Amino acid sequence: FFRGCSSFGSMPPKKKAKLSGATWEWKTDADEWAAFAPADAAMLEAHRHLGTHTTQDFTFNKEYQTMYEINFTHSYQRNLETKVQRSIRRLEAGATVAPGAKSGGVLYEWFTDDLTWEPFDPQDISLLEDALVAGGTEKLFSTRALTFNKGYDSLYIFDFHLMTQVNCDSGTSRKIRRRMEGVAPKEEGDDGVGYAVSDAAQVTPAAGAATDATDTASSTPKAVPAAPKAVVSTLLLPPPPEPLKDEEIKDQASRGAQSRRGVKKVDYGKVVSGDKHGTACFDRMLENEARLCGEWAVFYHSYSAAALLYEVQAAVAAVLFRFRSAFAVLPRLLLSGFRELSDATKLQSAFKKMKERDHNVQYRKVGLCATSALLADDSEAPATRVFLMGYSVGPCGHVLRDLLVACGVPKPKVAALAKAIVALSVEHGLDARGFGGKGCKSGRSGHLLQIFMKREMVDRYVYPSHPFGVPDKTRDKPLSKYLAGPGPIQGQVRIVAHPALFMRATYVRMYVYSADPTFHSKRECFQEKLTGLLEPILKTPDVRQKAAEGIFDGELPPWYDSADQSSAGKAHNTYK
């Protein structure tokens, strides 16, 4: 789900960067590429993880002290005084421009229903590039003047920050991209899919692991039929911190919804405000905040391609651990990555050595990208702008099969079960293009997971961040104190999505909102049928125990019950 596109607040301290042989170049007026000075290249390399950066530190700028905006995501630099914009590029050591390529003009492409990228018409490319140069990435661009729109006259809204287009008549949204001709684009997928690829493929079924998943659905765990052989001290949650005092809870409740604190006017943004279903979803999320703000902090995780994987994990957890899947998905289920990175402090410590930052395989196993306010327009994926669009990736059917194996489904039954799950998704309106199925009719593949966490648990499992997971010390007061303040509250966070925490309703409560109105209305039914598909396969106690051991990385918790838990976890969601 989540990529580094923009920065906010004050930036992390500058660091000396090693270029590692990479070359930085800029586009001249003669349409040729020229190398930046070594000092400028080092400066660009040091800040590229931020997504965007403003600076006066170019060597050629010492006399003028003009402010420049550098957009690493869309590969350009802009003089903020003259508004002159130039393309830039970074070439890895040994990289070459594709044979026969032109001098490096700009290309705009759109993501098709066949999961391929198609170029815009040259006339439309010029229109989009002019709009980007004039307004930058923070302004939406509305137009009817597209070559493919003649005779239809539909209004299209382009978001150059999220790189999406929306047809305002049909509501269909598509991913777009801007790249330099002749330089191969870097394909990036959904945050959740990246997690599943890295995690499921490395977990062997029945390798065993553990969670503290007792009370998402039910308050009292069943008795254990037999004492487990394994010791689970490494995976059980540590004792919780002291809960808030009554006066603290009353104070937080009096301050109101977290996303509305310090906000003079509630603004859902141009896209959501113009959509009846989107507006209703945002209204309900703010109602949830107001209802729970006394004891709970809230975060928002945006995703799309990972939706089917998250749904499957929720259904598995419903069958095995009485997780209430009618309310929400489960973004992490396999515990193998949480042994070493079990909380935010450990994740930040390990982050210092991760060259790929939050793209690191081990980071993705445990870390979840989120924002701390529904209405803030400052994160890499602002909820008001990304909700309807979501993210698009290529085929990932194998990821679903790997996940099912990792969750204990016998290998001979995996292919048939995966096919049935995809068919069920299509039937209920969930976009399944990445898994060999059909897309949703609305073209709206976005989802928001609203995550409420007990305020006393926040500092243990969440840290404030810049794009790419870089810790943000300006909001680390600690973070729980910042979130308890008068606002306005804003900024990204990274959450250690420990299943032991996320499957306990005493610590975390979640609600999911889907941009596609059909799937949103049918999701409870979808989850009931999905658990129905899993129950016959996980029907015997020994198979369920084997699946639990695979999920828990070899250690069963003492509360585990090998009986089917799905009936205990059933509940009607009145907050959707």
PDB file of C-alpha atoms in Angstrom, residues 356-480:
ATOM      1  CA  GLU A 356      16.269  -0.075   1.266  1.00  0.00           C
ATOM      2  CA  ARG A 357      14.562   1.723   4.166  1.00  0.00           C
ATOM      3  CA  ASP A 358      10.926   0.633   4.514  1.00  0.00           C
ATOM      4  CA  HIS A 359      11.226  -1.384   1.294  1.00  0.00           C
ATOM      5  CA  ASN A 360      13.499  -3.786   3.155  1.00  0.00           C
ATOM      6  CA  VAL A 361      12.163  -7.355   3.215  1.00  0.00           C
ATOM      7  CA  GLN A 362      12.363  -7.696   6.998  1.00  0.00           C
ATOM      8  CA  TYR A 363      10.775  -4.268   7.485  1.00  0.00           C
ATOM      9  CA  ARG A 364       7.849  -5.160   5.256  1.00  0.00           C
ATOM     10  CA  LYS A 365       7.157  -8.298   7.257  1.00  0.00           C
ATOM     11  CA  VAL A 366       6.222  -6.260  10.313  1.00  0.00           C
ATOM     12  CA  GLY A 367       5.813  -2.600   9.339  1.00  0.00           C
ATOM     13  CA  LEU A 368       2.612  -0.924   8.210  1.00  0.00           C
ATOM     14  CA  CYS A 369       2.525   2.537   6.624  1.00  0.00           C
ATOM     15  CA  ALA A 370      -0.253   4.790   7.877  1.00  0.00           C
ATOM     16  CA  THR A 371      -1.241   8.396   8.468  1.00  0.00           C
ATOM     17  CA  SER A 372      -2.359   9.902  11.768  1.00  0.00           C
ATOM     18  CA  ALA A 373      -5.329  11.937  10.512  1.00  0.00           C
ATOM     19  CA  LEU A 374      -8.113  11.325   8.026  1.00  0.00           C
ATOM     20  CA  LEU A 375      -8.226  14.911   6.767  1.00  0.00           C
ATOM     21  CA  ALA A 376      -4.509  15.781   6.651  1.00  0.00           C
ATOM     22  CA  ASP A 377      -3.066  16.402   3.187  1.00  0.00           C
ATOM     23  CA  ASP A 378       0.549  15.949   4.173  1.00  0.00           C
ATOM     24  CA  SER A 379       1.428  12.275   3.877  1.00  0.00           C
ATOM     25  CA  GLU A 380       2.602  10.246   0.891  1.00  0.00           C
ATOM     26  CA  ALA A 381      -0.936   8.906   0.468  1.00  0.00           C
ATOM     27  CA  PRO A 382      -3.464  11.407   1.906  1.00  0.00           C
ATOM     28  CA  ALA A 383      -6.734   9.617   2.640  1.00  0.00           C
ATOM     29  CA  THR A 384      -8.794  12.357   1.005  1.00  0.00           C
ATOM     30  CA  ARG A 385      -6.937  11.835  -2.283  1.00  0.00           C
ATOM     31  CA  VAL A 386      -6.129   8.135  -2.345  1.00  0.00           C
ATOM     32  CA  PHE A 387      -9.329   6.534  -1.042  1.00  0.00           C
ATOM     33  CA  LEU A 388     -11.105   6.089  -4.376  1.00  0.00           C
ATOM     34  CA  MET A 389      -7.990   5.309  -6.415  1.00  0.00           C
ATOM     35  CA  GLY A 390      -5.914   2.858  -4.441  1.00  0.00           C
ATOM     36  CA  TYR A 391      -2.742   1.389  -5.956  1.00  0.00           C
ATOM     37  CA  SER A 392      -2.263  -0.927  -8.927  1.00  0.00           C
ATOM     38  CA  VAL A 393       0.247  -3.735  -9.340  1.00  0.00           C
ATOM     39  CA  GLY A 394       0.931  -6.548 -11.746  1.00  0.00           C
ATOM     40  CA  PRO A 395      -0.180 -10.198 -11.513  1.00  0.00           C
ATOM     41  CA  CYS A 396       0.208 -11.698  -8.043  1.00  0.00           C
ATOM     42  CA  GLY A 397      -1.838 -14.902  -8.107  1.00  0.00           C
ATOM     43  CA  HIS A 398       1.189 -16.869  -6.939  1.00  0.00           C
ATOM     44  CA  VAL A 399       1.305 -14.712  -3.807  1.00  0.00           C
ATOM     45  CA  LEU A 400      -2.184 -15.904  -2.837  1.00  0.00           C
ATOM     46  CA  ARG A 401      -1.177 -19.537  -3.314  1.00  0.00           C
ATOM     47  CA  ASP A 402       2.010 -19.034  -1.269  1.00  0.00           C
ATOM     48  CA  LEU A 403      -0.008 -17.386   1.484  1.00  0.00           C
ATOM     49  CA  LEU A 404      -2.482 -20.273   1.640  1.00  0.00           C
ATOM     50  CA  VAL A 405       0.379 -22.761   1.940  1.00  0.00           C
ATOM     51  CA  ALA A 406       1.972 -20.670   4.682  1.00  0.00           C
ATOM     52  CA  CYS A 407      -1.375 -20.586   6.523  1.00  0.00           C
ATOM     53  CA  GLY A 408      -1.519 -24.384   6.642  1.00  0.00           C
ATOM     54  CA  VAL A 409      -3.731 -25.236   3.670  1.00  0.00           C
ATOM     55  CA  PRO A 410      -2.641 -28.659   2.339  1.00  0.00           C
ATOM     56  CA  LYS A 411      -0.769 -28.163  -0.929  1.00  0.00           C
ATOM     57  CA  PRO A 412      -3.026 -30.459  -3.029  1.00  0.00           C
ATOM     58  CA  LYS A 413      -5.977 -28.188  -2.174  1.00  0.00           C
ATOM     59  CA  VAL A 414      -4.289 -24.826  -2.701  1.00  0.00           C
ATOM     60  CA  ALA A 415      -4.918 -24.338  -6.443  1.00  0.00           C
ATOM     61  CA  ALA A 416      -8.638 -25.136  -6.242  1.00  0.00           C
ATOM     62  CA  LEU A 417      -9.103 -23.008  -3.130  1.00  0.00           C
ATOM     63  CA  ALA A 418      -7.279 -20.034  -4.675  1.00  0.00           C
ATOM     64  CA  LYS A 419      -9.510 -20.270  -7.762  1.00  0.00           C
ATOM     65  CA  ALA A 420     -12.640 -20.403  -5.606  1.00  0.00           C
ATOM     66  CA  ILE A 421     -11.493 -17.391  -3.560  1.00  0.00           C
ATOM     67  CA  VAL A 422     -10.908 -15.320  -6.698  1.00  0.00           C
ATOM     68  CA  ALA A 423     -14.338 -16.280  -8.051  1.00  0.00           C
ATOM     69  CA  LEU A 424     -15.941 -15.334  -4.736  1.00  0.00           C
ATOM     70  CA  SER A 425     -14.134 -11.979  -4.829  1.00  0.00           C
ATOM     71  CA  VAL A 426     -15.462 -11.192  -8.306  1.00  0.00           C
ATOM     72  CA  GLU A 427     -18.973 -12.228  -7.238  1.00  0.00           C
ATOM     73  CA  HIS A 428     -18.950  -9.722  -4.393  1.00  0.00           C
ATOM     74  CA  GLY A 429     -17.291  -6.839  -6.263  1.00  0.00           C
ATOM     75  CA  LEU A 430     -13.729  -7.048  -4.931  1.00  0.00           C
ATOM     76  CA  ASP A 431     -11.109  -6.120  -7.527  1.00  0.00           C
ATOM     77  CA  ALA A 432      -9.289  -9.379  -8.348  1.00  0.00           C
ATOM     78  CA  ARG A 433      -7.408  -8.413 -11.520  1.00  0.00           C
ATOM     79  CA  GLY A 434      -4.034  -9.046  -9.930  1.00  0.00           C
ATOM     80  CA  PHE A 435      -5.100 -12.600  -9.138  1.00  0.00           C
ATOM     81  CA  GLY A 436      -6.475 -13.591 -12.537  1.00  0.00           C
ATOM     82  CA  GLY A 437     -10.025 -12.376 -11.884  1.00  0.00           C
ATOM     83  CA  LYS A 438     -12.016  -9.336 -12.976  1.00  0.00           C
ATOM     84  CA  GLY A 439     -11.905  -5.775 -11.742  1.00  0.00           C
ATOM     85  CA  CYS A 440     -14.709  -4.118  -9.811  1.00  0.00           C
ATOM     86  CA  LYS A 441     -17.279  -2.373 -12.003  1.00  0.00           C
ATOM     87  CA  SER A 442     -16.689   1.052 -10.469  1.00  0.00           C
ATOM     88  CA  GLY A 443     -12.938   0.909 -11.075  1.00  0.00           C
ATOM     89  CA  ARG A 444     -12.487   2.028  -7.460  1.00  0.00           C
ATOM     90  CA  SER A 445     -10.060  -0.393  -5.893  1.00  0.00           C
ATOM     91  CA  GLY A 446      -9.117   1.685  -2.843  1.00  0.00           C
ATOM     92  CA  HIS A 447      -9.688   0.710   0.788  1.00  0.00           C
ATOM     93  CA  LEU A 448      -9.005   2.402   4.115  1.00  0.00           C
ATOM     94  CA  LEU A 449      -8.299   0.439   7.269  1.00  0.00           C
ATOM     95  CA  GLN A 450      -9.207   2.569  10.291  1.00  0.00           C
ATOM     96  CA  ILE A 451      -6.995   1.391  13.150  1.00  0.00           C
ATOM     97  CA  PHE A 452      -7.793   2.365  16.739  1.00  0.00           C
ATOM     98  CA  MET A 453      -5.079   1.612  19.298  1.00  0.00           C
ATOM     99  CA  LYS A 454      -5.236   2.112  23.050  1.00  0.00           C
ATOM    100  CA  ARG A 455      -3.318   5.304  23.800  1.00  0.00           C
ATOM    101  CA  GLU A 456      -1.037   3.616  26.320  1.00  0.00           C
ATOM    102  CA  MET A 457       0.092   1.108  23.639  1.00  0.00           C
ATOM    103  CA  VAL A 458       0.989   3.677  20.959  1.00  0.00           C
ATOM    104  CA  ASP A 459       4.609   4.422  21.888  1.00  0.00           C
ATOM    105  CA  ARG A 460       5.436   0.726  22.069  1.00  0.00           C
ATOM    106  CA  TYR A 461       4.178  -0.156  18.587  1.00  0.00           C
ATOM    107  CA  VAL A 462       4.073   3.064  16.530  1.00  0.00           C
ATOM    108  CA  TYR A 463       6.633   5.706  15.590  1.00  0.00           C
ATOM    109  CA  PRO A 464       6.212   8.987  13.659  1.00  0.00           C
ATOM    110  CA  SER A 465       7.937   8.944  10.295  1.00  0.00           C
ATOM    111  CA  HIS A 466       8.864  10.789   7.160  1.00  0.00           C
ATOM    112  CA  PRO A 467       8.394   9.068   3.782  1.00  0.00           C
ATOM    113  CA  PHE A 468      10.192   5.747   3.386  1.00  0.00           C
ATOM    114  CA  GLY A 469       9.949   5.127   7.129  1.00  0.00           C
ATOM    115  CA  VAL A 470      12.581   7.687   8.187  1.00  0.00           C
ATOM    116  CA  PRO A 471      11.891   8.498  11.873  1.00  0.00           C
ATOM    117  CA  ASP A 472      10.464  11.975  12.493  1.00  0.00           C
ATOM    118  CA  LYS A 473      11.897  13.272  15.772  1.00  0.00           C
ATOM    119  CA  THR A 474       9.826  16.457  15.687  1.00  0.00           C
ATOM    120  CA  ARG A 475       6.635  14.563  16.590  1.00  0.00           C
ATOM    121  CA  ASP A 476       8.277  12.024  18.886  1.00  0.00           C
ATOM    122  CA  LYS A 477       7.364  13.851  22.117  1.00  0.00           C
ATOM    123  CA  PRO A 478       6.594  10.878  22.503  1.00  0.00           C
ATOM    124  CA  LEU A 479       4.071  10.241  19.747  1.00  0.00           C
ATOM    125  CA  SER A 480       1.247   9.477  22.193  1.00  0.00           C
TER     126      SER A 480
END
